PDB file of C-alpha atoms in Angstrom:
ATOM      1  CA  MET A   1      67.184  54.338  32.144  1.00 48.00           C
ATOM      2  CA  LEU A   2      64.575  51.645  31.926  1.00 48.00           C
ATOM      3  CA  SER A   3      61.639  51.702  34.233  1.00 50.00           C
ATOM      4  CA  PHE A   4      59.819  48.546  35.087  1.00 50.00           C
ATOM      5  CA  PHE A   5      56.145  48.456  35.876  1.00 50.00           C
ATOM      6  CA  VAL A   6      55.004  45.812  38.216  1.00 50.00           C
ATOM      7  CA  ALA A   7      51.726  44.249  37.166  1.00 51.00           C
ATOM      8  CA  SER A   8      49.159  44.606  39.852  1.00 51.00           C
ATOM      9  CA  PRO A   9      45.829  42.789  39.990  1.00 51.00           C
ATOM     10  CA  SER A  10      43.054  44.915  38.557  1.00 51.00           C
ATOM     11  CA  LEU A  11      40.092  45.762  40.674  1.00 52.00           C
ATOM     12  CA  ARG A  12      36.986  44.038  39.448  1.00 53.00           C
ATOM     13  CA  MET A  13      33.647  45.768  39.597  1.00 54.00           C
ATOM     14  CA  ALA A  14      30.541  43.944  40.635  1.00 56.00           C
ATOM     15  CA  PRO A  15      28.507  42.820  37.619  1.00 55.00           C
ATOM     16  CA  PRO A  16      25.434  44.934  36.917  1.00 54.00           C
ATOM     17  CA  VAL A  17      22.175  43.528  38.164  1.00 52.00           C
ATOM     18  CA  MET A  18      18.922  44.287  36.351  1.00 50.00           C
ATOM     19  CA  GLN A  19      16.225  45.091  38.835  1.00 51.00           C
ATOM     20  CA  MET A  20      12.511  45.081  38.148  1.00 47.00           C
ATOM     21  CA  GLN A  21      10.204  47.313  40.024  1.00 50.00           C
ATOM     22  CA  GLY A  22       8.380  45.429  42.734  1.00 49.00           C
ATOM     23  CA  VAL A  23      10.663  42.326  42.510  1.00 48.00           C
ATOM     24  CA  THR A  24      13.382  41.505  45.010  1.00 46.00           C
ATOM     25  CA  PRO A  25      16.819  41.341  43.265  1.00 47.00           C
ATOM     26  CA  VAL A  26      18.795  38.112  43.177  1.00 46.00           C
ATOM     27  CA  GLY A  27      21.089  37.615  46.156  1.00 48.00           C
ATOM     28  CA  VAL A  28      19.051  39.757  48.524  1.00 46.00           C
ATOM     29  CA  ALA A  29      17.172  37.953  51.200  1.00 47.00           C
ATOM     30  CA  GLY A  30      13.456  38.517  51.284  1.00 47.00           C
ATOM     31  CA  PRO A  31      10.205  37.011  50.078  1.00 48.00           C
ATOM     32  CA  VAL A  32       9.401  37.161  46.366  1.00 42.00           C
ATOM     33  CA  SER A  33       5.867  38.245  45.523  1.00 44.00           C
ATOM     34  CA  THR A  34       4.049  36.448  42.715  1.00 39.00           C
ATOM     35  CA  ASN A  35       1.451  39.161  42.207  1.00 44.00           C
ATOM     36  CA  ASP A  36       3.568  40.853  39.541  1.00 44.00           C
ATOM     37  CA  PHE A  37       3.745  37.743  37.366  1.00 37.00           C
ATOM     38  CA  GLN A  38       0.897  36.685  35.109  1.00 40.00           C
ATOM     39  CA  GLY A  39       0.697  33.652  32.838  1.00 37.00           C
ATOM     40  CA  GLY A  40      -0.997  33.396  29.485  1.00 36.00           C
ATOM     41  CA  VAL A  41      -0.635  32.436  25.847  1.00 36.00           C
ATOM     42  CA  VAL A  42       0.476  35.239  23.555  1.00 34.00           C
ATOM     43  CA  PRO A  43       0.035  34.712  19.797  1.00 37.00           C
ATOM     44  CA  THR A  44       3.162  35.091  17.725  1.00 36.00           C
ATOM     45  CA  LYS A  45       1.368  37.222  15.136  1.00 37.00           C
ATOM     46  CA  PRO A  46      -1.507  38.992  16.858  1.00 35.00           C
ATOM     47  CA  PHE A  47      -2.204  41.307  13.929  1.00 33.00           C
ATOM     48  CA  ALA A  48      -1.585  38.932  11.031  1.00 46.00           C
ATOM     49  CA  SER A  49      -2.946  35.501  11.862  1.00 78.00           C
ATOM     50  CA  ALA A  50      -3.309  34.445   8.215  1.00 89.00           C
ATOM     51  CA  ILE A  51      -0.241  32.792   6.707  1.00 92.00           C
ATOM     52  CA  LEU A  52       0.582  32.977   3.013  1.00 94.00           C
ATOM     53  CA  VAL A  53       1.008  29.521   1.455  1.00 95.00           C
ATOM     54  CA  GLN A  54       2.749  29.591  -1.891  1.00 95.00           C
ATOM     55  CA  GLY A  55       1.890  27.193  -4.686  1.00 93.00           C
ATOM     56  CA  GLY A  56       3.319  23.719  -4.065  1.00 93.00           C
ATOM     57  CA  SER A  57       4.201  24.357  -0.412  1.00 95.00           C
ATOM     58  CA  LEU A  58       2.921  22.913   2.879  1.00 95.00           C
ATOM     59  CA  ARG A  59       2.070  24.548   6.216  1.00 95.00           C
ATOM     60  CA  THR A  60       1.137  22.823   9.472  1.00 94.00           C
ATOM     61  CA  TRP A  61      -0.630  23.917  12.660  1.00 94.00           C
ATOM     62  CA  SER A  62      -0.055  21.687  15.714  1.00 93.00           C
ATOM     63  CA  TYR A  63      -2.219  21.514  18.841  1.00 92.00           C
ATOM     64  CA  ARG A  64      -0.808  19.446  21.703  1.00 91.00           C
ATOM     65  CA  SER A  65      -3.482  20.275  24.238  1.00 88.00           C
ATOM     66  CA  PRO A  66      -6.364  17.778  24.442  1.00 88.00           C
ATOM     67  CA  ALA A  67      -8.638  20.705  25.327  1.00 90.00           C
ATOM     68  CA  VAL A  68      -8.650  21.763  21.651  1.00 92.00           C
ATOM     69  CA  GLU A  69     -11.557  19.757  20.241  1.00 92.00           C
ATOM     70  CA  GLN A  70     -12.365  21.908  17.176  1.00 94.00           C
ATOM     71  CA  VAL A  71     -10.462  24.125  14.794  1.00 95.00           C
ATOM     72  CA  GLN A  72     -11.782  26.408  12.080  1.00 95.00           C
ATOM     73  CA  VAL A  73      -9.938  26.581   8.759  1.00 96.00           C
ATOM     74  CA  VAL A  74     -10.345  29.581   6.471  1.00 96.00           C
ATOM     75  CA  LEU A  75      -8.672  29.686   3.047  1.00 96.00           C
ATOM     76  CA  SER A  76      -8.830  32.639   0.666  1.00 95.00           C
ATOM     77  CA  THR A  77      -7.019  34.257  -2.232  1.00 94.00           C
ATOM     78  CA  GLU A  78      -6.877  37.700  -3.768  1.00 93.00           C
ATOM     79  CA  GLY A  79      -9.345  36.710  -6.493  1.00 93.00           C
ATOM     80  CA  ARG A  80      -7.513  33.819  -8.123  1.00 94.00           C
ATOM     81  CA  PRO A  81      -8.512  30.132  -8.053  1.00 95.00           C
ATOM     82  CA  LEU A  82      -7.866  28.093  -4.913  1.00 96.00           C
ATOM     83  CA  ASP A  83      -6.771  24.453  -4.990  1.00 96.00           C
ATOM     84  CA  ALA A  84      -5.658  22.847  -1.742  1.00 97.00           C
ATOM     85  CA  ASP A  85      -5.384  19.621   0.237  1.00 97.00           C
ATOM     86  CA  ILE A  86      -6.301  19.685   3.941  1.00 97.00           C
ATOM     87  CA  GLU A  87      -5.385  16.801   6.231  1.00 96.00           C
ATOM     88  CA  LEU A  88      -5.750  16.129   9.942  1.00 96.00           C
ATOM     89  CA  TRP A  89      -2.827  14.177  11.398  1.00 95.00           C
ATOM     90  CA  HIS A  90      -3.532  12.277  14.624  1.00 93.00           C
ATOM     91  CA  GLY A  91      -0.579  10.144  15.555  1.00 86.00           C
ATOM     92  CA  PRO A  92       1.980   8.546  13.236  1.00 88.00           C
ATOM     93  CA  ASP A  93       0.589   7.486   9.840  1.00 88.00           C
ATOM     94  CA  ASN A  94      -2.979   8.242  10.937  1.00 92.00           C
ATOM     95  CA  THR A  95      -5.090  10.653   8.884  1.00 95.00           C
ATOM     96  CA  PRO A  96      -8.659  10.486  10.240  1.00 95.00           C
ATOM     97  CA  CYS A  97      -9.878  13.404   8.095  1.00 96.00           C
ATOM     98  CA  LYS A  98      -8.793  14.785   4.750  1.00 96.00           C
ATOM     99  CA  MET A  99     -10.344  16.827   1.982  1.00 96.00           C
ATOM    100  CA  ARG A 100      -9.629  18.310  -1.413  1.00 97.00           C
ATOM    101  CA  VAL A 101     -10.867  21.873  -1.930  1.00 97.00           C
ATOM    102  CA  TYR A 102     -11.337  23.789  -5.173  1.00 97.00           C
ATOM    103  CA  VAL A 103     -12.728  27.328  -5.372  1.00 96.00           C
ATOM    104  CA  GLU A 104     -13.051  29.320  -8.567  1.00 95.00           C
ATOM    105  CA  ASN A 105     -12.613  32.697  -6.828  1.00 94.00           C
ATOM    106  CA  GLY A 106     -11.040  32.610  -3.370  1.00 94.00           C
ATOM    107  CA  LEU A 107     -11.897  36.249  -2.681  1.00 94.00           C
ATOM    108  CA  LEU A 108     -15.580  36.026  -3.543  1.00 95.00           C
ATOM    109  CA  ARG A 109     -16.100  32.578  -2.037  1.00 95.00           C
ATOM    110  CA  PRO A 110     -13.494  31.788   0.655  1.00 96.00           C
ATOM    111  CA  PHE A 111     -13.363  28.277   2.062  1.00 97.00           C
ATOM    112  CA  ASN A 112     -14.601  28.110   5.660  1.00 96.00           C
ATOM    113  CA  ALA A 113     -14.891  24.789   7.536  1.00 96.00           C
ATOM    114  CA  VAL A 114     -14.784  23.382  11.059  1.00 96.00           C
ATOM    115  CA  ILE A 115     -12.676  20.262  11.687  1.00 95.00           C
ATOM    116  CA  GLU A 116     -13.112  18.120  14.786  1.00 94.00           C
ATOM    117  CA  THR A 117      -9.856  17.451  16.682  1.00 93.00           C
ATOM    118  CA  PRO A 118     -10.711  15.280  19.700  1.00 92.00           C
ATOM    119  CA  ARG A 119      -8.075  13.539  21.821  1.00 88.00           C
ATOM    120  CA  GLY A 120      -5.021  15.625  21.072  1.00 79.00           C
ATOM    121  CA  PRO A 121      -2.322  16.120  20.017  1.00 91.00           C
ATOM    122  CA  ASN A 122      -3.461  16.936  16.474  1.00 94.00           C
ATOM    123  CA  THR A 123      -1.875  18.644  13.495  1.00 95.00           C
ATOM    124  CA  VAL A 124      -3.685  20.378  10.635  1.00 96.00           C
ATOM    125  CA  ALA A 125      -1.714  20.270   7.381  1.00 96.00           C
ATOM    126  CA  ILE A 126      -2.621  22.540   4.460  1.00 97.00           C
ATOM    127  CA  ARG A 127      -0.933  22.013   1.117  1.00 97.00           C
ATOM    128  CA  ASN A 128      -1.382  24.408  -1.786  1.00 96.00           C
ATOM    129  CA  ILE A 129      -1.429  22.080  -4.784  1.00 95.00           C
ATOM    130  CA  GLY A 130      -1.900  24.963  -7.211  1.00 92.00           C
ATOM    131  CA  GLN A 131       0.815  26.518  -9.301  1.00 92.00           C
ATOM    132  CA  LEU A 132       3.298  29.088  -8.037  1.00 91.00           C
ATOM    133  CA  GLU A 133       1.169  31.910  -9.472  1.00 92.00           C
ATOM    134  CA  PHE A 134      -1.757  30.968  -7.202  1.00 94.00           C
ATOM    135  CA  PRO A 135      -0.843  31.578  -3.538  1.00 95.00           C
ATOM    136  CA  LEU A 136      -3.456  31.362  -0.816  1.00 95.00           C
ATOM    137  CA  ALA A 137      -3.915  32.789   2.656  1.00 96.00           C
ATOM    138  CA  ALA A 138      -4.567  30.170   5.356  1.00 96.00           C
ATOM    139  CA  GLU A 139      -5.873  30.792   8.843  1.00 95.00           C
ATOM    140  CA  VAL A 140      -6.481  28.109  11.491  1.00 95.00           C
ATOM    141  CA  VAL A 141      -8.038  29.173  14.802  1.00 93.00           C
ATOM    142  CA  ALA A 142      -9.046  27.137  17.853  1.00 91.00           C
ATOM    143  CA  GLN A 143     -10.966  29.818  19.753  1.00 89.00           C
ATOM    144  CA  ASN A 144     -14.490  31.092  19.094  1.00 90.00           C
ATOM    145  CA  VAL A 145     -15.183  28.384  16.524  1.00 93.00           C
ATOM    146  CA  ASP A 146     -18.516  28.744  14.695  1.00 92.00           C
ATOM    147  CA  GLN A 147     -21.207  26.239  15.591  1.00 93.00           C
ATOM    148  CA  PRO A 148     -24.184  24.983  13.544  1.00 93.00           C
ATOM    149  CA  SER A 149     -27.526  26.637  14.184  1.00 92.00           C
ATOM    150  CA  GLN A 150     -30.495  24.883  15.739  1.00 92.00           C
ATOM    151  CA  GLU A 151     -32.237  24.882  12.368  1.00 92.00           C
ATOM    152  CA  CYS A 152     -29.258  23.093  10.864  1.00 92.00           C
ATOM    153  CA  LEU A 153     -29.212  20.466  13.608  1.00 92.00           C
ATOM    154  CA  SER A 154     -32.931  19.748  13.289  1.00 91.00           C
ATOM    155  CA  SER A 155     -33.222  19.598   9.490  1.00 90.00           C
ATOM    156  CA  SER A 156     -30.975  16.664   8.631  1.00 91.00           C
ATOM    157  CA  MET A 157     -31.939  14.240   5.856  1.00 94.00           C
ATOM    158  CA  THR A 158     -30.550  10.808   5.054  1.00 95.00           C
ATOM    159  CA  ILE A 159     -28.569  10.321   1.846  1.00 96.00           C
ATOM    160  CA  GLN A 160     -27.931   6.701   0.923  1.00 96.00           C
ATOM    161  CA  GLY A 161     -24.633   5.538  -0.519  1.00 94.00           C
ATOM    162  CA  GLY A 162     -24.276   6.556  -4.161  1.00 94.00           C
ATOM    163  CA  ALA A 163     -27.224   8.978  -3.996  1.00 95.00           C
ATOM    164  CA  LEU A 164     -27.283  12.776  -4.134  1.00 94.00           C
ATOM    165  CA  ARG A 165     -29.472  15.673  -3.062  1.00 96.00           C
ATOM    166  CA  THR A 166     -29.703  19.207  -4.382  1.00 95.00           C
ATOM    167  CA  TYR A 167     -30.611  22.308  -2.393  1.00 95.00           C
ATOM    168  CA  PRO A 168     -31.519  25.437  -4.419  1.00 95.00           C
ATOM    169  CA  PHE A 169     -31.389  28.790  -2.662  1.00 94.00           C
ATOM    170  CA  ASP A 170     -32.998  32.167  -3.176  1.00 92.00           C
ATOM    171  CA  PRO A 171     -30.824  35.091  -4.400  1.00 92.00           C
ATOM    172  CA  SER A 172     -31.295  36.753  -1.009  1.00 92.00           C
ATOM    173  CA  VAL A 173     -29.230  34.016   0.694  1.00 94.00           C
ATOM    174  CA  ASP A 174     -25.610  35.144   1.050  1.00 94.00           C
ATOM    175  CA  SER A 175     -24.214  32.006   2.702  1.00 94.00           C
ATOM    176  CA  VAL A 176     -25.351  28.519   3.711  1.00 95.00           C
ATOM    177  CA  GLN A 177     -24.418  25.949   6.345  1.00 96.00           C
ATOM    178  CA  VAL A 178     -23.598  22.368   5.403  1.00 96.00           C
ATOM    179  CA  LEU A 179     -23.420  19.700   8.130  1.00 96.00           C
ATOM    180  CA  LEU A 180     -22.559  16.090   7.285  1.00 97.00           C
ATOM    181  CA  LYS A 181     -22.359  13.158   9.702  1.00 95.00           C
ATOM    182  CA  THR A 182     -22.963   9.421  10.002  1.00 95.00           C
ATOM    183  CA  ASP A 183     -23.891   6.932  12.723  1.00 94.00           C
ATOM    184  CA  GLY A 184     -20.233   6.037  13.334  1.00 92.00           C
ATOM    185  CA  ARG A 185     -19.304   4.709   9.912  1.00 95.00           C
ATOM    186  CA  PRO A 186     -16.830   6.345   7.529  1.00 95.00           C
ATOM    187  CA  LEU A 187     -17.977   9.425   5.659  1.00 96.00           C
ATOM    188  CA  ASN A 188     -17.178   9.924   1.973  1.00 97.00           C
ATOM    189  CA  ALA A 189     -18.897  12.831   0.271  1.00 97.00           C
ATOM    190  CA  ARG A 190     -18.580  15.523  -2.350  1.00 97.00           C
ATOM    191  CA  ILE A 191     -20.060  18.980  -1.818  1.00 97.00           C
ATOM    192  CA  GLU A 192     -20.554  21.180  -4.874  1.00 96.00           C
ATOM    193  CA  LEU A 193     -21.701  24.762  -5.188  1.00 96.00           C
ATOM    194  CA  LEU A 194     -23.163  25.355  -8.642  1.00 95.00           C
ATOM    195  CA  GLN A 195     -24.309  28.566 -10.286  1.00 92.00           C
ATOM    196  CA  GLY A 196     -25.748  27.562 -13.602  1.00 85.00           C
ATOM    197  CA  PRO A 197     -25.742  24.184 -15.378  1.00 85.00           C
ATOM    198  CA  ASN A 198     -22.573  22.242 -14.542  1.00 83.00           C
ATOM    199  CA  ASN A 199     -20.787  25.434 -13.461  1.00 90.00           C
ATOM    200  CA  ASN A 200     -18.903  24.485 -10.304  1.00 94.00           C
ATOM    201  CA  LYS A 201     -17.956  27.474  -8.197  1.00 95.00           C
ATOM    202  CA  GLN A 202     -16.711  25.415  -5.249  1.00 96.00           C
ATOM    203  CA  VAL A 203     -16.041  21.684  -4.811  1.00 97.00           C
ATOM    204  CA  ILE A 204     -15.107  19.811  -1.606  1.00 97.00           C
ATOM    205  CA  GLU A 205     -14.164  16.121  -1.686  1.00 97.00           C
ATOM    206  CA  LEU A 206     -14.319  14.869   1.899  1.00 97.00           C
ATOM    207  CA  TYR A 207     -13.236  11.764   3.790  1.00 97.00           C
ATOM    208  CA  THR A 208     -13.788  11.273   7.517  1.00 95.00           C
ATOM    209  CA  GLU A 209     -12.851   8.143   9.430  1.00 94.00           C
ATOM    210  CA  ASP A 210     -15.824   8.363  11.811  1.00 94.00           C
ATOM    211  CA  GLY A 211     -18.735  10.571  10.818  1.00 93.00           C
ATOM    212  CA  LEU A 212     -20.184  10.544  14.335  1.00 94.00           C
ATOM    213  CA  ASP A 213     -16.993  11.383  16.186  1.00 94.00           C
ATOM    214  CA  ARG A 214     -15.794  13.788  13.482  1.00 94.00           C
ATOM    215  CA  PRO A 215     -18.763  15.429  11.713  1.00 95.00           C
ATOM    216  CA  PHE A 216     -18.047  17.991   9.016  1.00 96.00           C
ATOM    217  CA  LEU A 217     -19.355  21.560   9.056  1.00 96.00           C
ATOM    218  CA  CYS A 218     -18.672  24.184   6.411  1.00 96.00           C
ATOM    219  CA  PHE A 219     -20.016  27.574   5.373  1.00 96.00           C
ATOM    220  CA  LEU A 220     -20.442  28.290   1.663  1.00 96.00           C
ATOM    221  CA  GLU A 221     -20.676  31.816   0.314  1.00 95.00           C
ATOM    222  CA  THR A 222     -23.497  32.085  -2.249  1.00 94.00           C
ATOM    223  CA  PRO A 223     -23.456  35.571  -3.831  1.00 92.00           C
ATOM    224  CA  GLY A 224     -25.700  36.257  -6.779  1.00 90.00           C
ATOM    225  CA  SER A 225     -28.641  34.208  -8.027  1.00 90.00           C
ATOM    226  CA  GLY A 226     -29.095  30.647  -9.242  1.00 91.00           C
ATOM    227  CA  ASN A 227     -27.033  29.010  -6.459  1.00 95.00           C
ATOM    228  CA  VAL A 228     -27.530  25.292  -5.899  1.00 95.00           C
ATOM    229  CA  VAL A 229     -25.726  23.117  -3.348  1.00 96.00           C
ATOM    230  CA  ARG A 230     -25.324  19.497  -4.401  1.00 96.00           C
ATOM    231  CA  VAL A 231     -24.304  16.854  -1.849  1.00 97.00           C
ATOM    232  CA  VAL A 232     -23.203  13.462  -3.165  1.00 97.00           C
ATOM    233  CA  ASN A 233     -22.597  10.412  -0.989  1.00 97.00           C
ATOM    234  CA  THR A 234     -19.647   8.806  -2.766  1.00 96.00           C
ATOM    235  CA  ALA A 235     -19.545   5.820  -0.390  1.00 95.00           C
ATOM    236  CA  PRO A 236     -21.149   2.417  -1.127  1.00 94.00           C
ATOM    237  CA  VAL A 237     -24.766   1.756  -0.271  1.00 93.00           C
ATOM    238  CA  GLU A 238     -23.774   0.282   3.110  1.00 93.00           C
ATOM    239  CA  PHE A 239     -22.594   3.703   4.322  1.00 95.00           C
ATOM    240  CA  PRO A 240     -25.494   6.190   4.483  1.00 96.00           C
ATOM    241  CA  MET A 241     -25.040   9.671   5.883  1.00 96.00           C
ATOM    242  CA  THR A 242     -27.205  12.537   7.108  1.00 96.00           C
ATOM    243  CA  ALA A 243     -26.921  15.998   5.557  1.00 96.00           C
ATOM    244  CA  ALA A 244     -28.325  19.352   6.633  1.00 95.00           C
ATOM    245  CA  VAL A 245     -28.079  22.339   4.292  1.00 96.00           C
ATOM    246  CA  VAL A 246     -29.750  25.543   5.495  1.00 95.00           C
ATOM    247  CA  ALA A 247     -29.332  29.277   4.987  1.00 93.00           C
ATOM    248  CA  ASN A 248     -26.734  30.960   7.198  1.00 93.00           C
ATOM    249  CA  SER A 249     -27.074  34.668   6.343  1.00 91.00           C
ATOM    250  CA  ILE A 250     -29.715  36.527   4.346  1.00 90.00           C
ATOM    251  CA  ASN A 251     -29.366  39.851   2.564  1.00 85.00           C
ATOM    252  CA  ASN A 252     -32.530  41.831   3.313  1.00 79.00           C
ATOM    253  CA  GLU A 253     -31.746  44.417   0.635  1.00 75.00           C
ATOM    254  CA  MET A 254     -31.760  41.706  -2.010  1.00 66.00           C
ATOM    255  CA  THR A 255     -35.160  40.527  -0.729  1.00 54.00           C
ATOM    256  CA  SER A 256     -36.673  44.006  -0.974  1.00 50.00           C
ATOM    257  CA  ASN A 257     -35.282  44.497  -4.481  1.00 52.00           C
ATOM    258  CA  ALA A 258     -36.818  41.213  -5.580  1.00 49.00           C
ATOM    259  CA  ILE A 259     -40.197  42.250  -4.203  1.00 45.00           C
ATOM    260  CA  TYR A 260     -40.151  45.524  -6.129  1.00 44.00           C
ATOM    261  CA  GLY A 261     -39.011  43.979  -9.369  1.00 48.00           C
ATOM    262  CA  GLY A 262     -35.273  44.458  -8.963  1.00 50.00           C
ATOM    263  CA  ASP A 263     -34.412  40.846  -9.824  1.00 52.00           C
ATOM    264  CA  VAL A 264     -33.925  39.733 -13.410  1.00 52.00           C
ATOM    265  CA  VAL A 265     -36.840  37.699 -14.806  1.00 49.00           C
ATOM    266  CA  ILE A 266     -36.100  35.259 -17.615  1.00 52.00           C
ATOM    267  CA  GLY A 267     -38.954  34.047 -19.804  1.00 51.00           C
ATOM    268  CA  GLY A 268     -41.663  36.678 -19.990  1.00 48.00           C
ATOM    269  CA  ASP A 269     -44.574  34.647 -18.633  1.00 50.00           C
ATOM    270  CA  VAL A 270     -44.756  36.547 -15.330  1.00 48.00           C
ATOM    271  CA  GLY A 271     -48.300  37.426 -14.411  1.00 50.00           C
ATOM    272  CA  TRP A 272     -49.995  34.740 -16.493  1.00 48.00           C
TER     273      TRP A 272
END
């Protein structure tokens, strides 16, 4: 005997509703309080802000807000050479600032510079032009950007087009500030950190569309002795610039060792 089952409509349950404490659920009449909601910008990588850029690859950092007027770029390696191109993109086919950076040892002397980004949106592009065996760590921040000291702002000197100036530093100086700007004309310069005759530890080839609107500030690490900063104005004679190179941090232990004869003396004519 066959038995037939008549299909009956199934009873549907109400869909589950996720309720948050202190917030009125959807569909229930009542005022919604905004005290439980807070707005803010949360970084995507709060504990690892540096991004690894492999050899031959490109990374970009975009800032749409016009409130971002400066960004600080820090490049480093694990002890290998660093060779990179840094460009500031402002609008289509507009590169108001670009530079070529070479560092012999990216761990001992990391690249640290401040780039002006007025009138956003702006994009900072960093390209590792080294080989695949030479990756670098790049970090671009827009908050708590370092500023030049009052001594740096008040000690600027004019460098005519095609001329150069050298700034030797004591072994007690661990890092120096370099500030370059013009009166509104383009800025073309080369900054070299030498330790010994023609021994380049760090080289920066810089171009800025407007040296008054976009001055260049960088911090050079100068460990050891015999450090000399050489600034060359690679522009024609019609484009002078002002340069300020002063000490940023001083190692007091190195100063005390030099006083008590801890530094190496070459020659032998001390005391004559």
